[in-house]
Tab-separated table of C-alpha atoms in Angstrom:
chain	number	residue	atom	x	y	z
R	1	MET	CA	113.366	119.554	127.916
R	2	GLY	CA	114.610	118.346	131.231
R	3	ASN	CA	117.460	115.851	131.786
R	4	LYS	CA	118.306	113.115	129.249
R	5	ASN	CA	117.245	110.665	131.032
R	6	GLU	CA	113.536	111.984	130.513
R	7	GLU	CA	111.236	112.739	127.694
R	8	TRP	CA	108.032	113.729	126.230
R	9	ILE	CA	105.346	111.385	124.648
R	10	GLY	CA	102.242	112.936	123.097
R	11	GLY	CA	99.147	111.376	121.822
R	12	LYS	CA	96.288	109.569	123.542
R	13	ASN	CA	97.351	105.993	122.186
R	14	PRO	CA	100.923	106.692	123.448
R	15	VAL	CA	100.164	107.920	126.869
R	16	LEU	CA	97.786	105.159	127.396
R	17	GLU	CA	100.194	102.358	126.258
R	18	VAL	CA	103.118	104.162	128.605
R	19	LEU	CA	100.473	104.298	131.740
R	20	ARG	CA	99.615	100.655	131.227
R	21	SER	CA	103.411	99.077	130.561
R	22	GLY	CA	104.294	100.588	133.769
R	23	ARG	CA	107.302	102.241	132.670
R	24	ASP	CA	108.146	105.476	135.433
R	25	ILE	CA	106.188	108.350	134.122
R	26	HIS	CA	107.134	111.711	135.888
R	27	LYS	CA	103.709	113.725	134.935
R	28	ILE	CA	101.039	113.908	132.699
R	29	MET	CA	99.775	117.298	131.294
R	30	ILE	CA	96.852	117.505	129.682
R	31	ALA	CA	95.216	120.703	127.580
R	32	GLU	CA	92.196	122.223	129.899
R	33	GLY	CA	88.827	121.446	128.668
R	34	SER	CA	89.302	117.746	126.978
R	35	GLN	CA	88.701	115.059	129.550
R	36	LYS	CA	85.928	113.173	127.639
R	37	GLY	CA	87.095	109.260	126.072
R	38	VAL	CA	90.126	108.221	126.022
R	39	MET	CA	91.199	110.881	128.060
R	40	LYS	CA	88.771	110.304	131.163
R	41	GLN	CA	90.720	106.897	131.068
R	42	ILE	CA	93.911	108.205	131.269
R	43	ILE	CA	93.167	110.274	133.899
R	44	GLY	CA	91.691	107.073	135.878
R	45	LEU	CA	94.632	104.891	134.875
R	46	ALA	CA	97.056	108.052	135.830
R	47	LYS	CA	94.936	108.076	139.362
R	48	GLU	CA	95.332	104.375	139.826
R	49	ARG	CA	99.152	104.717	139.400
R	50	GLY	CA	99.492	107.518	141.806
R	51	VAL	CA	101.145	109.907	138.889
R	52	GLU	CA	100.555	113.644	138.901
R	53	VAL	CA	98.140	115.120	136.088
R	54	ARG	CA	98.027	118.680	135.312
R	55	PHE	CA	95.613	120.447	133.190
R	56	VAL	CA	97.406	123.118	131.833
R	57	PRO	CA	96.377	125.615	128.606
R	58	LYS	CA	96.694	124.026	125.247
R	59	VAL	CA	99.987	126.378	124.512
R	60	LYS	CA	101.747	124.402	127.123
R	61	VAL	CA	100.960	120.996	125.598
R	62	ASP	CA	102.062	122.120	122.132
R	63	LYS	CA	105.200	123.907	123.735
R	64	VAL	CA	106.729	120.234	125.271
R	65	VAL	CA	105.061	118.164	121.991
R	66	PRO	CA	104.574	120.424	118.850
R	67	HIS	CA	102.820	117.967	116.763
R	68	ALA	CA	99.919	115.496	117.048
R	69	ASN	CA	99.712	115.670	120.785
R	70	GLN	CA	95.744	115.524	120.654
R	71	GLY	CA	95.872	117.591	123.712
R	72	VAL	CA	98.038	115.117	126.472
R	73	VAL	CA	101.746	114.649	127.142
R	74	ALA	CA	103.758	112.498	129.457
R	75	GLN	CA	107.029	113.055	131.097
R	76	VAL	CA	108.462	109.422	130.902
R	77	ALA	CA	111.754	107.820	131.406
R	78	ALA	CA	113.693	108.042	128.449
R	79	TYR	CA	113.553	104.023	126.786
R	80	GLN	CA	115.803	101.624	128.327
R	81	TYR	CA	117.835	99.133	126.131
R	82	PHE	CA	117.969	95.384	127.018
R	83	GLU	CA	121.018	92.847	127.316
R	84	LEU	CA	121.528	89.838	124.648
R	85	ASP	CA	120.815	87.736	128.015
R	86	ASP	CA	117.335	89.435	128.467
R	87	LEU	CA	116.093	87.987	125.121
R	88	PHE	CA	117.791	84.400	125.397
R	89	ARG	CA	115.528	84.556	128.846
R	90	ALA	CA	112.660	85.849	126.886
R	91	ALA	CA	112.530	83.276	124.524
R	92	SER	CA	112.962	80.449	127.391
R	93	GLU	CA	110.300	81.739	129.549
R	94	LYS	CA	108.127	80.932	126.924
R	95	ASP	CA	109.801	77.514	126.574
R	96	GLU	CA	110.723	78.411	122.657
R	97	LYS	CA	113.283	79.028	120.419
R	98	PRO	CA	114.751	81.947	120.121
R	99	PHE	CA	113.923	84.463	117.511
R	100	PHE	CA	115.820	87.399	117.291
R	101	ILE	CA	115.886	89.990	114.480
R	102	ILE	CA	118.965	91.857	113.405
R	103	LEU	CA	118.502	95.413	111.761
R	104	ASP	CA	122.075	96.462	110.119
R	105	GLU	CA	121.848	100.147	110.159
R	106	LEU	CA	118.145	100.841	109.397
R	107	GLU	CA	117.943	104.631	109.156
R	108	ASP	CA	114.005	105.172	109.219
R	109	PRO	CA	112.389	105.546	112.665
R	110	HIS	CA	109.013	104.616	111.092
R	111	ASN	CA	110.567	101.254	109.779
R	112	LEU	CA	111.869	100.234	113.131
R	113	GLY	CA	108.435	101.537	114.354
R	114	SER	CA	106.466	99.571	112.163
R	115	ILE	CA	109.022	96.176	112.764
R	116	MET	CA	108.280	96.604	116.222
R	117	ARG	CA	104.645	96.260	115.461
R	118	THR	CA	105.101	93.044	113.681
R	119	ALA	CA	107.849	91.801	116.084
R	120	ASP	CA	104.951	92.160	118.752
R	121	SER	CA	102.246	90.629	117.494
R	122	ILE	CA	104.384	87.668	115.974
R	123	GLY	CA	105.981	87.169	119.674
R	124	ALA	CA	109.606	87.417	118.636
R	125	HIS	CA	112.247	87.752	121.431
R	126	GLY	CA	113.941	91.060	120.662
R	127	ILE	CA	115.657	93.047	118.182
R	128	ILE	CA	119.150	93.876	118.184
R	129	ILE	CA	120.682	97.304	116.685
R	130	PRO	CA	123.884	98.920	116.084
R	131	LYS	CA	124.718	102.071	118.466
R	132	ARG	CA	126.090	103.525	115.101
R	133	ARG	CA	125.023	105.073	111.682
R	134	SER	CA	121.417	103.710	113.138
R	135	VAL	CA	117.989	104.461	114.432
R	136	SER	CA	117.715	104.566	117.988
R	137	LEU	CA	114.626	104.562	120.390
R	138	THR	CA	113.269	108.188	120.118
R	139	GLN	CA	109.565	109.302	120.612
R	140	THR	CA	108.839	108.913	116.594
R	141	VAL	CA	109.537	105.329	116.890
R	142	ALA	CA	107.519	104.924	119.912
R	143	LYS	CA	104.577	106.582	117.807
R	144	ALA	CA	105.108	104.514	114.833
R	145	SER	CA	105.310	101.538	116.882
R	146	THR	CA	101.494	102.245	118.168
R	147	GLY	CA	102.695	100.634	121.922
R	148	ALA	CA	104.989	97.810	120.839
R	149	ILE	CA	108.149	99.729	121.735
R	150	GLU	CA	106.654	98.748	125.521
R	151	TYR	CA	106.735	95.286	125.017
R	152	VAL	CA	109.864	94.237	122.488
R	153	PRO	CA	112.866	94.160	124.233
R	154	VAL	CA	115.675	96.178	121.804
R	155	VAL	CA	119.321	95.611	122.575
R	156	ARG	CA	122.118	97.987	121.081
R	157	VAL	CA	125.623	96.761	120.396
R	158	THR	CA	129.003	98.308	119.553
R	159	ASN	CA	129.764	95.544	116.598
R	160	ILE	CA	126.821	93.617	114.744
R	161	ALA	CA	129.025	91.057	113.039
R	162	LYS	CA	130.869	90.061	116.602
R	163	THR	CA	127.274	89.799	118.195
R	164	MET	CA	126.642	87.483	115.433
R	165	GLU	CA	129.300	85.493	115.750
R	166	GLU	CA	128.490	85.368	119.845
R	167	LEU	CA	124.893	84.330	118.676
R	168	GLN	CA	126.137	81.686	116.629
R	169	LYS	CA	128.083	80.260	119.264
R	170	ARG	CA	125.197	80.249	121.563
R	171	GLY	CA	123.479	77.866	119.187
R	172	LEU	CA	121.342	80.754	116.667
R	173	TRP	CA	121.785	79.803	112.540
R	174	ILE	CA	121.281	83.369	110.940
R	175	PHE	CA	119.539	84.241	108.093
R	176	GLY	CA	120.120	86.969	105.756
R	177	THR	CA	117.906	88.943	103.601
R	178	ASP	CA	119.825	89.068	100.259
R	179	ALA	CA	118.477	89.208	96.673
R	180	SER	CA	121.470	87.657	94.866
R	181	GLY	CA	122.648	84.396	94.892
R	182	SER	CA	119.943	83.356	97.658
R	183	SER	CA	117.225	80.915	98.397
R	184	ASP	CA	113.687	81.438	98.077
R	185	TYR	CA	112.125	82.581	101.637
R	186	ARG	CA	109.719	80.086	101.551
R	187	THR	CA	112.781	77.275	101.882
R	188	MET	CA	114.059	78.490	105.360
R	189	ASP	CA	114.082	76.039	108.201
R	190	ALA	CA	111.914	78.436	111.029
R	191	ASP	CA	111.918	75.348	113.656
R	192	LEU	CA	115.812	75.967	114.332
R	193	PRO	CA	116.850	78.595	117.264
R	194	LEU	CA	117.382	82.009	114.517
R	195	ALA	CA	118.087	85.243	114.197
R	196	LEU	CA	116.981	86.998	110.965
R	197	VAL	CA	119.231	89.985	109.425
R	198	ILE	CA	117.064	93.397	107.918
R	199	GLY	CA	119.851	95.301	105.879
R	200	SER	CA	119.723	99.024	105.617
R	201	GLU	CA	116.835	100.543	103.515
R	202	GLY	CA	119.050	102.030	100.526
R	203	ARG	CA	122.172	99.579	100.962
R	204	GLY	CA	121.098	96.301	102.416
R	205	MET	CA	123.452	94.255	104.651
R	206	SER	CA	127.149	95.168	104.666
R	207	ARG	CA	129.476	92.778	103.275
R	208	LEU	CA	130.530	91.475	106.458
R	209	VAL	CA	127.568	91.055	107.907
R	210	ARG	CA	126.362	89.227	105.098
R	211	GLU	CA	129.666	86.855	104.919
R	212	LYS	CA	128.506	86.194	108.780
R	213	CYS	CA	125.137	84.699	107.980
R	214	ASP	CA	124.755	80.764	107.654
R	215	PHE	CA	121.520	81.267	105.101
R	216	LEU	CA	120.931	83.947	102.720
R	217	ILE	CA	117.081	84.157	101.433
R	218	HIS	CA	115.043	86.457	99.419
R	219	LEU	CA	111.573	87.507	98.243
R	220	PRO	CA	110.912	86.329	94.520
R	221	MET	CA	109.951	89.791	92.779
R	222	ILE	CA	107.777	89.197	89.618
R	223	GLY	CA	107.009	93.031	89.523
R	224	LYS	CA	108.839	96.034	88.048
R	225	VAL	CA	109.841	97.782	91.089
R	226	THR	CA	112.988	95.717	92.235
R	227	SER	CA	112.472	96.238	96.114
R	228	LEU	CA	110.149	96.416	98.924
R	229	ASN	CA	110.366	98.478	101.754
R	230	ALA	CA	112.077	97.303	104.508
R	231	SER	CA	109.610	97.220	107.046
R	232	VAL	CA	107.409	95.406	104.723
R	233	ALA	CA	109.977	92.879	103.763
R	234	ALA	CA	110.660	92.011	107.662
R	235	SER	CA	106.969	91.413	108.364
R	236	ILE	CA	106.485	89.160	105.150
R	237	LEU	CA	109.687	87.248	106.734
R	238	LEU	CA	108.518	87.564	110.482
R	239	TYR	CA	105.437	85.959	109.580
R	240	GLU	CA	106.627	82.889	107.322
R	241	VAL	CA	108.748	82.325	110.976
R	242	TYR	CA	105.399	82.525	112.597
R	243	ARG	CA	103.500	80.449	110.178
R	244	LYS	CA	105.849	77.338	110.192
R	245	ARG	CA	106.442	77.203	113.775
R	246	ASN	CA	102.508	77.525	114.353
R	247	PRO	CA	100.836	75.323	111.927
R	248	LEU	CA	97.359	75.214	111.548
R	249	GLU	CA	95.741	72.179	113.421
R	250	GLN	CA	94.394	70.036	110.940
């Protein structure tokens, strides 16, 4: 598939988003005969940006991205990771208190993509993931994020607990999600500079990470099933921060 720093993205919307985002694109391949609608837009944008477009037989497109490519693929530079400083910079450029999301060993790429969509929609400043035992930025994540991957910076760190300590030294308060012995999420003080920890799908937060949190919060459950999907829980908590930081004008 070419070298490690390149990958293929498939599908009309993902290719359109990557063209709009300004990421490095090596070339675009389009299945012969499909030049209508969104495809026309893709061809136009590629021309504007000086990206090479090749019209090839559909089998060639299917070879590089076997499923759901909708007849178009782009070869792009692999996703870049950011540094913690970039997240702090993003907050100060918007003149906002930092709001970061820490994902403790999240494994499902669809959950990560989904959390990125919500993070983008409420204006969180970035996401922090561990290098080991965690989902990383892949084509599946990109697709699930419907383009948000181009706008939400992701930082990969060696040790989540150590990173939490560093964030605390830099003035952040850390909220962890934990069902037992914690406060109702609606009591959280979202005006603080904060980071929100979302645990892994099955196990929740690791013990060490839980101990490093300043506050523990939970979503009240009155149904029979005791847990929400990680990305759904994350979305509710992210919107709570948004709601408190952006009260309705009376």
